[in-house]
Amino acid sequence: MDQTKLDILLSGSVAGASGVVIGHPLDSLKVRMQLGTTGSNALNVLYRGVGPPLITSGFISSISFSTYEASRRFLAARLPLVTHENGTTDFSNSNRSVHSDLPMPLSTSASIEKKQHLAVLFGGGFMSGLCVGILTCPISLIKVQQQTGGCGSSSASMLTCIRHLYVQNGRGLRGTRGFFRGLPPQLLQESVGRGIYFSLYESGKRLLCNY
C-alpha cells in the first residue's frame, strides 16, 4: 500500500470515528423524536447502539474516500466533455491531445473544464455512496434497533441484536436479507448525498485556494 492510500485510510478512520463519538447522542435524540418516544437523557442511554457505527466507522470512511478517489480518477480520464458538430468528442487528460489541433476559445475551455470538474466530483461521490450504502444498511438497522429497544430489551448488546434480527427474519438466506430492509432509500440517500457533498467540498476547496 503506497503512502497516499495509507493516508486516505488513516484520515478516513480518524474522521469517521470522531464523527460517531460526537454525533451519536444527537442521532439518538433524532430517532426518539421521529418515533415520538421519550426516555432518559443520561449519556449511557444516549450512546446505546454506538457499537456498530463506531466499530465500522473507520472502515466505512476509508472505503468512502478510497472509492471516491478511484471513481474520480476513472471518470476524469474517460468522461467526454463536449461533442462537436462533426461528431468528434473532446476528452480530459491524455485523450484531449487527440483534438489539440482544434483551437478553442479560453472562455469555452474554462466552461467545459468547470462542467467536467463538477460531473467528475459528483460521479465520484455518487459511486462512493453506492458502496457505502450497501455496507451501512445493516449497520444502521442494528443501531436503530438498539436505540429503540427493538431487540426485546433496551440494554441488548450488539451481538444479541444481530441474533434477534436473524431469527426474527427467518434463518438462512431470508434472515440475511432481512438486514437489508430499507436498502433503496439508503442507497438514494448515500449516493446523491455524497455526490453533492464531495462536489461542494472540492469546489469550495478549489475556490478558497484561488484567493
Coordinates of N, CA and C in Angstrom, one line a residue:
M1 N 0.8 -1.2 0.0 CA 0.0 0.0 0.0 C 0.9 1.2 0.0
D2 N 0.7 2.2 -1.0 CA 1.5 3.4 -1.1 C 1.1 4.4 0.0
Q3 N 1.9 5.4 0.2 CA 1.7 6.4 1.2 C 0.4 7.1 1.1
T4 N 0.0 7.4 -0.2 CA -1.2 8.2 -0.4 C -2.5 7.4 0.0
K5 N -2.5 6.1 -0.3 CA -3.6 5.3 0.1 C -3.7 5.1 1.6
L6 N -2.5 5.0 2.2 CA -2.4 4.8 3.6 C -2.9 6.1 4.3
D7 N -2.5 7.2 3.8 CA -3.0 8.5 4.4 C -4.5 8.6 4.3
I8 N -5.1 8.2 3.1 CA -6.6 8.2 3.0 C -7.2 7.3 4.0
L9 N -6.7 6.1 4.2 CA -7.2 5.1 5.1 C -7.2 5.6 6.5
L10 N -6.1 6.2 6.9 CA -5.9 6.7 8.3 C -6.8 7.9 8.6
S11 N -6.8 8.8 7.6 CA -7.6 10.1 7.8 C -9.0 9.7 7.8
G12 N -9.4 8.8 7.0 CA -10.8 8.4 6.9 C -11.3 7.7 8.2
S13 N -10.4 6.9 8.8 CA -10.7 6.2 10.0 C -10.9 7.2 11.2
V14 N -9.9 8.1 11.3 CA -10.0 9.1 12.4 C -11.2 10.0 12.3
A15 N -11.5 10.4 11.0 CA -12.6 11.3 10.8 C -13.9 10.6 11.1
G16 N -14.0 9.3 10.7 CA -15.3 8.6 10.9 C -15.5 8.3 12.3
A17 N -14.5 7.9 13.1 CA -14.7 7.6 14.5 C -15.0 8.8 15.3
S18 N -14.4 9.9 14.9 CA -14.6 11.2 15.6 C -16.1 11.7 15.4
G19 N -16.6 11.5 14.2 CA -17.9 11.9 13.9 C -18.9 11.1 14.6
V20 N -18.7 9.8 14.8 CA -19.6 8.9 15.5 C -19.7 9.3 17.0
V21 N -18.5 9.5 17.6 CA -18.4 9.8 19.0 C -19.2 11.1 19.3
I22 N -19.0 12.1 18.5 CA -19.6 13.4 18.7 C -21.1 13.4 18.4
G23 N -21.4 12.7 17.3 CA -22.8 12.8 16.8 C -23.8 11.8 17.2
H24 N -23.4 10.7 17.8 CA -24.3 9.6 18.2 C -25.4 10.0 19.2
P25 N -25.1 10.8 20.2 CA -26.1 11.2 21.1 C -27.2 12.0 20.4
L26 N -26.8 12.9 19.5 CA -27.8 13.7 18.7 C -28.6 12.7 17.8
D27 N -28.0 11.7 17.3 CA -28.7 10.8 16.4 C -29.7 10.0 17.3
S28 N -29.4 9.7 18.5 CA -30.4 9.0 19.4 C -31.6 9.9 19.7
L29 N -31.3 11.2 19.9 CA -32.4 12.1 20.1 C -33.3 12.3 18.9
K30 N -32.6 12.3 17.7 CA -33.4 12.4 16.5 C -34.3 11.2 16.3
V31 N -33.8 10.0 16.5 CA -34.6 8.7 16.4 C -35.8 8.8 17.4
R32 N -35.6 9.3 18.6 CA -36.7 9.4 19.6 C -37.7 10.3 19.1
M33 N -37.3 11.5 18.5 CA -38.3 12.4 18.0 C -39.0 11.9 16.9
Q34 N -38.4 11.1 16.0 CA -39.1 10.6 14.8 C -40.1 9.5 15.2
L35 N -39.8 8.8 16.3 CA -40.7 7.7 16.8 C -41.7 8.3 17.8
G36 N -41.5 9.5 18.3 CA -42.4 10.1 19.3 C -42.3 9.5 20.6
T37 N -41.1 9.0 21.0 CA -40.9 8.3 22.3 C -40.0 9.2 23.1
T38 N -40.0 9.0 24.4 CA -39.2 9.7 25.4 C -38.4 8.7 26.2
G39 N -37.4 9.3 26.9 CA -36.6 8.4 27.7 C -35.5 9.2 28.4
S40 N -34.7 8.6 29.2 CA -33.6 9.2 29.9 C -32.6 9.9 29.0
N41 N -32.1 11.0 29.4 CA -31.0 11.7 28.6 C -29.6 11.4 29.2
A42 N -29.5 10.4 30.0 CA -28.2 10.1 30.5 C -27.3 9.6 29.3
L43 N -26.0 9.9 29.5 CA -25.1 9.6 28.4 C -25.1 8.1 28.0
N44 N -25.1 7.2 29.0 CA -25.1 5.8 28.7 C -26.3 5.4 27.9
V45 N -27.4 6.1 28.1 CA -28.6 5.8 27.3 C -28.5 6.4 25.9
L46 N -28.0 7.6 25.8 CA -27.9 8.2 24.5 C -26.9 7.6 23.6
Y47 N -25.9 6.8 24.3 CA -24.9 6.2 23.5 C -25.2 4.7 23.2
R48 N -26.5 4.3 23.5 CA -26.9 3.0 23.1 C -26.8 2.8 21.5
G49 N -26.3 1.7 21.1 CA -26.3 1.5 19.7 C -25.0 2.1 19.0
V50 N -24.1 2.6 19.8 CA -22.9 3.3 19.2 C -21.9 2.2 18.7
G51 N -22.1 1.0 19.2 CA -21.1 0.0 18.8 C -21.0 -0.3 17.3
P52 N -22.1 -0.6 16.6 CA -21.9 -0.9 15.2 C -21.3 0.2 14.4
P53 N -21.8 1.5 14.5 CA -21.2 2.5 13.7 C -19.7 2.9 14.1
L54 N -19.4 2.8 15.4 CA -18.1 3.1 15.9 C -17.1 2.1 15.4
I55 N -17.4 0.8 15.5 CA -16.5 -0.3 15.1 C -16.2 -0.2 13.6
T56 N -17.2 0.2 12.9 CA -17.1 0.1 11.4 C -16.8 1.5 10.8
S57 N -16.8 2.6 11.6 CA -16.7 3.9 11.0 C -15.4 4.1 10.2
G58 N -14.3 3.7 10.8 CA -13.1 3.8 10.1 C -13.0 3.1 8.8
F59 N -13.5 1.9 8.8 CA -13.6 1.1 7.6 C -14.5 1.7 6.6
I60 N -15.7 2.2 7.0 CA -16.6 2.8 6.1 C -16.1 4.1 5.5
S61 N -15.4 4.9 6.3 CA -14.9 6.2 5.9 C -13.8 6.0 4.9
S62 N -12.9 5.0 5.2 CA -11.8 4.7 4.3 C -12.3 4.2 2.9
I63 N -13.4 3.3 3.0 CA -14.0 2.8 1.8 C -14.6 4.0 1.0
S64 N -15.2 4.9 1.7 CA -15.9 6.0 1.0 C -14.8 6.9 0.3
F65 N -13.8 7.3 1.0 CA -12.8 8.1 0.4 C -12.0 7.4 -0.7
S66 N -11.7 6.1 -0.5 CA -10.9 5.4 -1.5 C -11.7 5.2 -2.7
T67 N -13.0 4.8 -2.6 CA -13.9 4.7 -3.8 C -14.1 6.0 -4.5
Y68 N -14.2 7.1 -3.7 CA -14.4 8.4 -4.3 C -13.2 8.7 -5.2
E69 N -12.0 8.5 -4.6 CA -10.7 8.9 -5.4 C -10.6 8.0 -6.6
A70 N -10.8 6.7 -6.5 CA -10.7 5.8 -7.6 C -11.7 6.2 -8.7
S71 N -13.0 6.4 -8.3 CA -14.0 6.8 -9.3 C -13.8 8.1 -9.9
R72 N -13.3 9.1 -9.1 CA -13.0 10.4 -9.7 C -11.9 10.3 -10.7
R73 N -10.9 9.6 -10.4 CA -9.8 9.5 -11.4 C -10.2 8.7 -12.7
F74 N -11.0 7.7 -12.5 CA -11.5 6.9 -13.6 C -12.4 7.8 -14.5
L75 N -13.3 8.6 -13.9 CA -14.1 9.5 -14.7 C -13.4 10.6 -15.3
A76 N -12.4 11.1 -14.6 CA -11.6 12.3 -15.2 C -10.8 11.8 -16.4
A77 N -10.4 10.6 -16.5 CA -9.7 10.1 -17.6 C -10.5 9.7 -18.8
R78 N -11.8 9.4 -18.6 CA -12.7 8.9 -19.6 C -14.0 9.7 -19.9
L79 N -14.3 10.6 -19.1 CA -15.6 11.4 -19.3 C -15.5 12.3 -20.5
P80 N -16.4 12.1 -21.5 CA -16.5 13.0 -22.6 C -16.9 14.4 -22.2
L81 N -16.2 15.4 -22.7 CA -16.5 16.8 -22.3 C -17.5 17.4 -23.2
V82 N -17.3 17.4 -24.5 CA -18.2 18.1 -25.4 C -18.2 17.4 -26.8
T83 N -19.3 17.3 -27.5 CA -19.3 16.7 -28.8 C -19.5 17.8 -29.8
H84 N -18.7 17.8 -30.8 CA -18.7 18.9 -31.9 C -19.7 18.4 -33.0
E85 N -20.0 19.4 -33.9 CA -21.0 19.1 -34.9 C -20.4 18.1 -35.9
N86 N -19.1 17.9 -36.0 CA -18.6 16.9 -36.9 C -18.5 15.6 -36.3
G87 N -19.0 15.4 -35.0 CA -19.1 14.1 -34.4 C -17.9 13.8 -33.5
T88 N -16.8 14.6 -33.5 CA -15.7 14.4 -32.7 C -16.0 14.8 -31.3
T89 N -15.3 14.2 -30.3 CA -15.5 14.4 -28.9 C -14.2 14.7 -28.2
D90 N -14.2 15.8 -27.4 CA -13.0 16.1 -26.6 C -13.1 15.4 -25.3
F91 N -12.0 14.8 -24.9 CA -11.9 14.2 -23.6 C -10.9 14.9 -22.7
S92 N -10.9 14.6 -21.4 CA -10.0 15.2 -20.5 C -8.7 14.5 -20.5
N93 N -7.7 15.0 -19.8 CA -6.4 14.4 -19.6 C -5.7 14.0 -20.9
S94 N -5.2 12.7 -21.0 CA -4.4 12.3 -22.1 C -5.2 12.3 -23.4
N95 N -6.4 12.0 -23.4 CA -7.2 11.9 -24.6 C -7.5 13.2 -25.2
R96 N -7.3 14.3 -24.5 CA -7.6 15.6 -25.1 C -6.6 16.0 -26.2
S97 N -5.4 15.4 -26.2 CA -4.4 15.7 -27.2 C -4.8 15.3 -28.6
V98 N -5.8 14.4 -28.7 CA -6.3 13.9 -29.9 C -6.8 15.0 -30.8
H99 N -7.4 16.0 -30.2 CA -8.0 17.1 -30.9 C -7.3 18.4 -30.5
S100 N -6.1 18.3 -30.2 CA -5.3 19.5 -29.7 C -5.1 20.5 -30.9
D101 N -5.3 20.0 -32.1 CA -5.1 21.0 -33.2 C -6.4 21.8 -33.5
L102 N -7.5 21.6 -32.7 CA -8.7 22.4 -32.9 C -8.6 23.5 -31.9
P103 N -8.5 24.8 -32.4 CA -8.5 25.9 -31.5 C -9.8 26.0 -30.7
M104 N -9.6 26.4 -29.4 CA -10.8 26.6 -28.6 C -10.6 27.9 -27.8
P105 N -11.6 28.8 -27.8 CA -11.6 30.0 -27.0 C -11.3 29.7 -25.6
L106 N -10.6 30.6 -24.9 CA -10.3 30.4 -23.5 C -11.5 30.3 -22.6
S107 N -12.6 31.1 -22.9 CA -13.8 31.1 -22.1 C -14.5 29.8 -22.3
T108 N -14.5 29.3 -23.5 CA -15.2 28.0 -23.8 C -14.5 26.9 -23.1
S109 N -13.1 26.9 -23.1 CA -12.3 25.9 -22.5 C -12.6 25.9 -21.0
A110 N -12.6 27.0 -20.4 CA -12.8 27.1 -18.9 C -14.2 26.6 -18.6
S111 N -15.2 26.9 -19.4 CA -16.6 26.5 -19.1 C -16.7 25.0 -19.2
I112 N -16.0 24.4 -20.2 CA -16.0 22.9 -20.3 C -15.3 22.3 -19.2
E113 N -14.2 22.8 -18.8 CA -13.4 22.3 -17.6 C -14.3 22.3 -16.4
K114 N -15.0 23.4 -16.2 CA -15.8 23.5 -15.0 C -16.9 22.5 -15.0
K115 N -17.6 22.2 -16.1 CA -18.7 21.2 -16.2 C -18.1 19.9 -16.0
Q116 N -16.9 19.6 -16.6 CA -16.3 18.3 -16.4 C -15.9 18.1 -15.0
H117 N -15.4 19.2 -14.3 CA -14.9 19.1 -12.9 C -16.1 18.7 -12.0
L118 N -17.2 19.4 -12.2 CA -18.4 19.1 -11.3 C -19.0 17.7 -11.6
A119 N -19.0 17.3 -12.9 CA -19.5 16.0 -13.2 C -18.6 14.9 -12.6
V120 N -17.3 15.1 -12.7 CA -16.4 14.1 -12.1 C -16.5 14.0 -10.6
L121 N -16.6 15.2 -9.9 CA -16.8 15.2 -8.5 C -18.1 14.5 -8.1
F122 N -19.2 14.9 -8.7 CA -20.5 14.3 -8.3 C -20.5 12.8 -8.6
G123 N -19.9 12.4 -9.8 CA -19.9 11.0 -10.1 C -19.1 10.2 -9.2
G124 N -17.9 10.7 -8.7 CA -17.1 10.0 -7.8 C -17.8 9.9 -6.4
G125 N -18.5 10.9 -6.0 CA -19.2 10.9 -4.8 C -20.4 9.9 -4.9
F126 N -21.1 9.9 -6.0 CA -22.2 9.0 -6.2 C -21.8 7.6 -6.1
M127 N -20.7 7.2 -6.8 CA -20.2 5.8 -6.7 C -19.8 5.4 -5.3
S128 N -19.2 6.4 -4.6 CA -18.8 6.2 -3.2 C -20.0 5.9 -2.4
G129 N -21.1 6.7 -2.6 CA -22.3 6.5 -1.8 C -23.0 5.2 -2.0
L130 N -22.9 4.6 -3.3 CA -23.5 3.3 -3.6 C -22.8 2.2 -2.8
C131 N -21.5 2.3 -2.7 CA -20.7 1.3 -2.0 C -21.0 1.4 -0.5
V132 N -21.0 2.7 0.0 CA -21.2 2.9 1.4 C -22.6 2.5 1.8
G133 N -23.6 2.8 1.0 CA -25.0 2.5 1.3 C -25.2 1.0 1.5
I134 N -24.6 0.2 0.7 CA -24.7 -1.3 0.9 C -24.2 -1.7 2.2
L135 N -23.0 -1.2 2.6 CA -22.4 -1.6 3.8 C -23.1 -1.0 5.1
T136 N -23.6 0.2 5.0 CA -24.2 0.8 6.2 C -25.6 0.4 6.4
C137 N -26.3 -0.2 5.5 CA -27.7 -0.5 5.7 C -27.9 -1.5 6.8
P138 N -27.2 -2.6 6.9 CA -27.4 -3.5 8.1 C -26.9 -2.8 9.4
I139 N -25.8 -2.0 9.3 CA -25.3 -1.4 10.5 C -26.3 -0.4 11.0
S140 N -26.9 0.4 10.2 CA -27.9 1.3 10.6 C -29.1 0.6 11.2
L141 N -29.5 -0.5 10.7 CA -30.7 -1.3 11.2 C -30.4 -1.8 12.6
I142 N -29.2 -2.3 12.8 CA -28.8 -2.8 14.2 C -28.7 -1.6 15.2
K143 N -28.2 -0.5 14.7 CA -28.1 0.7 15.6 C -29.4 1.2 16.0
V144 N -30.4 1.3 15.1 CA -31.7 1.8 15.4 C -32.4 0.8 16.4
Q145 N -32.3 -0.5 16.1 CA -32.9 -1.5 17.0 C -32.4 -1.3 18.4
Q146 N -31.1 -1.1 18.6 CA -30.5 -0.9 19.9 C -31.0 0.4 20.5
Q147 N -31.1 1.4 19.8 CA -31.5 2.7 20.3 C -33.0 2.7 20.8
T148 N -33.8 1.9 20.1 CA -35.2 1.9 20.4 C -35.7 0.7 21.2
G149 N -34.7 -0.2 21.6 CA -35.1 -1.4 22.3 C -35.9 -2.4 21.5
G150 N -35.7 -2.4 20.2 CA -36.4 -3.3 19.3 C -35.9 -4.7 19.3
C151 N -34.9 -5.0 20.1 CA -34.4 -6.4 20.1 C -34.9 -7.1 21.3
G152 N -36.0 -6.7 21.9 CA -36.5 -7.4 23.1 C -36.1 -6.8 24.4
S153 N -35.0 -6.0 24.4 CA -34.5 -5.4 25.6 C -33.8 -4.1 25.3
S154 N -34.0 -3.1 26.2 CA -33.4 -1.8 25.9 C -31.9 -1.8 26.1
S155 N -31.4 -2.8 26.8 CA -30.0 -2.9 27.0 C -29.3 -4.1 26.2
A156 N -30.0 -4.5 25.2 CA -29.5 -5.6 24.4 C -28.1 -5.3 23.8
S157 N -27.2 -6.2 23.8 CA -25.9 -6.0 23.2 C -26.0 -6.0 21.7
M158 N -24.9 -5.7 21.0 CA -24.9 -5.7 19.5 C -25.1 -7.1 19.0
L159 N -24.4 -8.1 19.6 CA -24.5 -9.5 19.2 C -25.9 -10.0 19.4
T160 N -26.4 -9.7 20.6 CA -27.8 -10.1 20.9 C -28.8 -9.6 19.9
C161 N -28.6 -8.4 19.5 CA -29.5 -7.7 18.5 C -29.3 -8.4 17.1
I162 N -28.1 -8.7 16.7 CA -27.9 -9.4 15.5 C -28.6 -10.8 15.4
R163 N -28.4 -11.5 16.5 CA -29.1 -12.8 16.6 C -30.6 -12.7 16.6
H164 N -31.1 -11.7 17.3 CA -32.6 -11.5 17.4 C -33.1 -11.2 16.0
L165 N -32.4 -10.3 15.2 CA -32.9 -9.9 13.9 C -32.8 -11.1 12.9
Y166 N -31.8 -11.9 13.1 CA -31.6 -13.0 12.2 C -32.7 -14.0 12.4
V167 N -33.0 -14.3 13.6 CA -34.1 -15.3 13.9 C -35.4 -14.7 13.5
Q168 N -35.6 -13.4 13.8 CA -36.9 -12.8 13.6 C -37.2 -12.8 12.1
N169 N -36.2 -12.6 11.2 CA -36.4 -12.5 9.8 C -36.5 -13.9 9.2
G170 N -36.2 -14.9 9.9 CA -36.2 -16.3 9.4 C -34.7 -16.7 9.1
R171 N -34.3 -17.8 9.5 CA -33.0 -18.2 9.4 C -32.6 -18.4 7.9
G172 N -31.3 -18.6 7.7 CA -30.8 -18.8 6.3 C -30.7 -17.5 5.5
L173 N -31.0 -17.7 4.2 CA -30.9 -16.5 3.3 C -31.9 -15.5 3.6
R174 N -33.1 -15.9 4.0 CA -34.2 -14.9 4.4 C -33.7 -14.1 5.6
G175 N -33.1 -14.7 6.5 CA -32.6 -14.0 7.7 C -31.5 -13.0 7.4
T176 N -30.7 -13.4 6.4 CA -29.6 -12.4 6.0 C -30.2 -11.3 5.2
R177 N -31.1 -11.5 4.3 CA -31.8 -10.5 3.5 C -32.5 -9.5 4.4
G178 N -33.0 -9.9 5.6 CA -33.7 -9.0 6.5 C -32.9 -7.9 7.0
F179 N -31.5 -8.0 7.0 CA -30.6 -7.0 7.4 C -30.6 -5.8 6.4
F180 N -31.1 -6.0 5.2 CA -31.0 -5.0 4.2 C -32.4 -4.4 3.9
R181 N -33.3 -4.4 4.9 CA -34.6 -3.7 4.8 C -34.3 -2.2 4.7
G182 N -35.0 -1.6 3.8 CA -34.8 -0.1 3.6 C -33.6 0.2 2.8
L183 N -33.0 -0.8 2.0 CA -31.8 -0.5 1.2 C -32.1 0.5 0.1
P184 N -33.2 0.5 -0.7 CA -33.3 1.5 -1.7 C -33.2 3.0 -1.2
P185 N -34.0 3.4 -0.2 CA -33.8 4.8 0.3 C -32.4 5.0 0.8
Q186 N -31.8 4.0 1.4 CA -30.4 4.1 1.9 C -29.4 4.4 0.8
L187 N -29.6 3.7 -0.3 CA -28.7 3.9 -1.5 C -28.9 5.3 -2.1
L188 N -30.2 5.7 -2.2 CA -30.5 7.0 -2.7 C -29.9 8.1 -1.8
Q189 N -30.1 8.0 -0.5 CA -29.6 9.0 0.4 C -28.1 9.1 0.3
E190 N -27.4 7.9 0.3 CA -25.9 7.9 0.4 C -25.3 8.4 -1.0
S191 N -25.9 7.9 -2.1 CA -25.3 8.2 -3.4 C -25.5 9.7 -3.7
V192 N -26.7 10.2 -3.7 CA -26.9 11.6 -4.0 C -26.3 12.5 -3.0
G193 N -26.5 12.1 -1.7 CA -25.9 13.0 -0.6 C -24.4 13.1 -0.8
R194 N -23.7 12.0 -1.0 CA -22.2 12.1 -1.1 C -21.8 12.7 -2.4
G195 N -22.6 12.6 -3.5 CA -22.3 13.3 -4.7 C -22.3 14.8 -4.5
I196 N -23.3 15.3 -3.8 CA -23.4 16.7 -3.5 C -22.3 17.1 -2.5
Y197 N -22.1 16.3 -1.5 CA -21.1 16.6 -0.5 C -19.7 16.8 -1.1
F198 N -19.3 15.8 -1.9 CA -17.9 15.9 -2.5 C -17.8 17.0 -3.5
S199 N -18.9 17.3 -4.2 CA -18.9 18.4 -5.2 C -18.7 19.7 -4.5
L200 N -19.5 20.0 -3.5 CA -19.4 21.2 -2.7 C -18.0 21.3 -2.0
Y201 N -17.6 20.2 -1.4 CA -16.3 20.2 -0.7 C -15.2 20.5 -1.6
E202 N -15.0 19.8 -2.7 CA -13.9 20.0 -3.6 C -14.0 21.4 -4.3
S203 N -15.2 21.8 -4.7 CA -15.3 23.1 -5.3 C -15.0 24.2 -4.3
G204 N -15.5 24.1 -3.1 CA -15.1 25.1 -2.1 C -13.7 25.2 -1.8
K205 N -13.0 24.0 -1.8 CA -11.6 24.0 -1.5 C -10.8 24.6 -2.6
R206 N -11.3 24.4 -3.9 CA -10.6 25.0 -5.0 C -10.8 26.5 -5.0
L207 N -12.0 26.9 -4.7 CA -12.3 28.4 -4.7 C -11.5 29.1 -3.6
L208 N -11.3 28.5 -2.4 CA -10.6 29.1 -1.4 C -9.1 29.1 -1.7
C209 N -8.6 28.1 -2.4 CA -7.2 28.1 -2.8 C -6.8 29.1 -3.8
N210 N -7.8 29.7 -4.5 CA -7.6 30.7 -5.6 C -7.4 32.1 -5.0
Y211 N -7.8 32.2 -3.7 CA -7.7 33.5 -3.0 C -6.3 33.6 -2.3

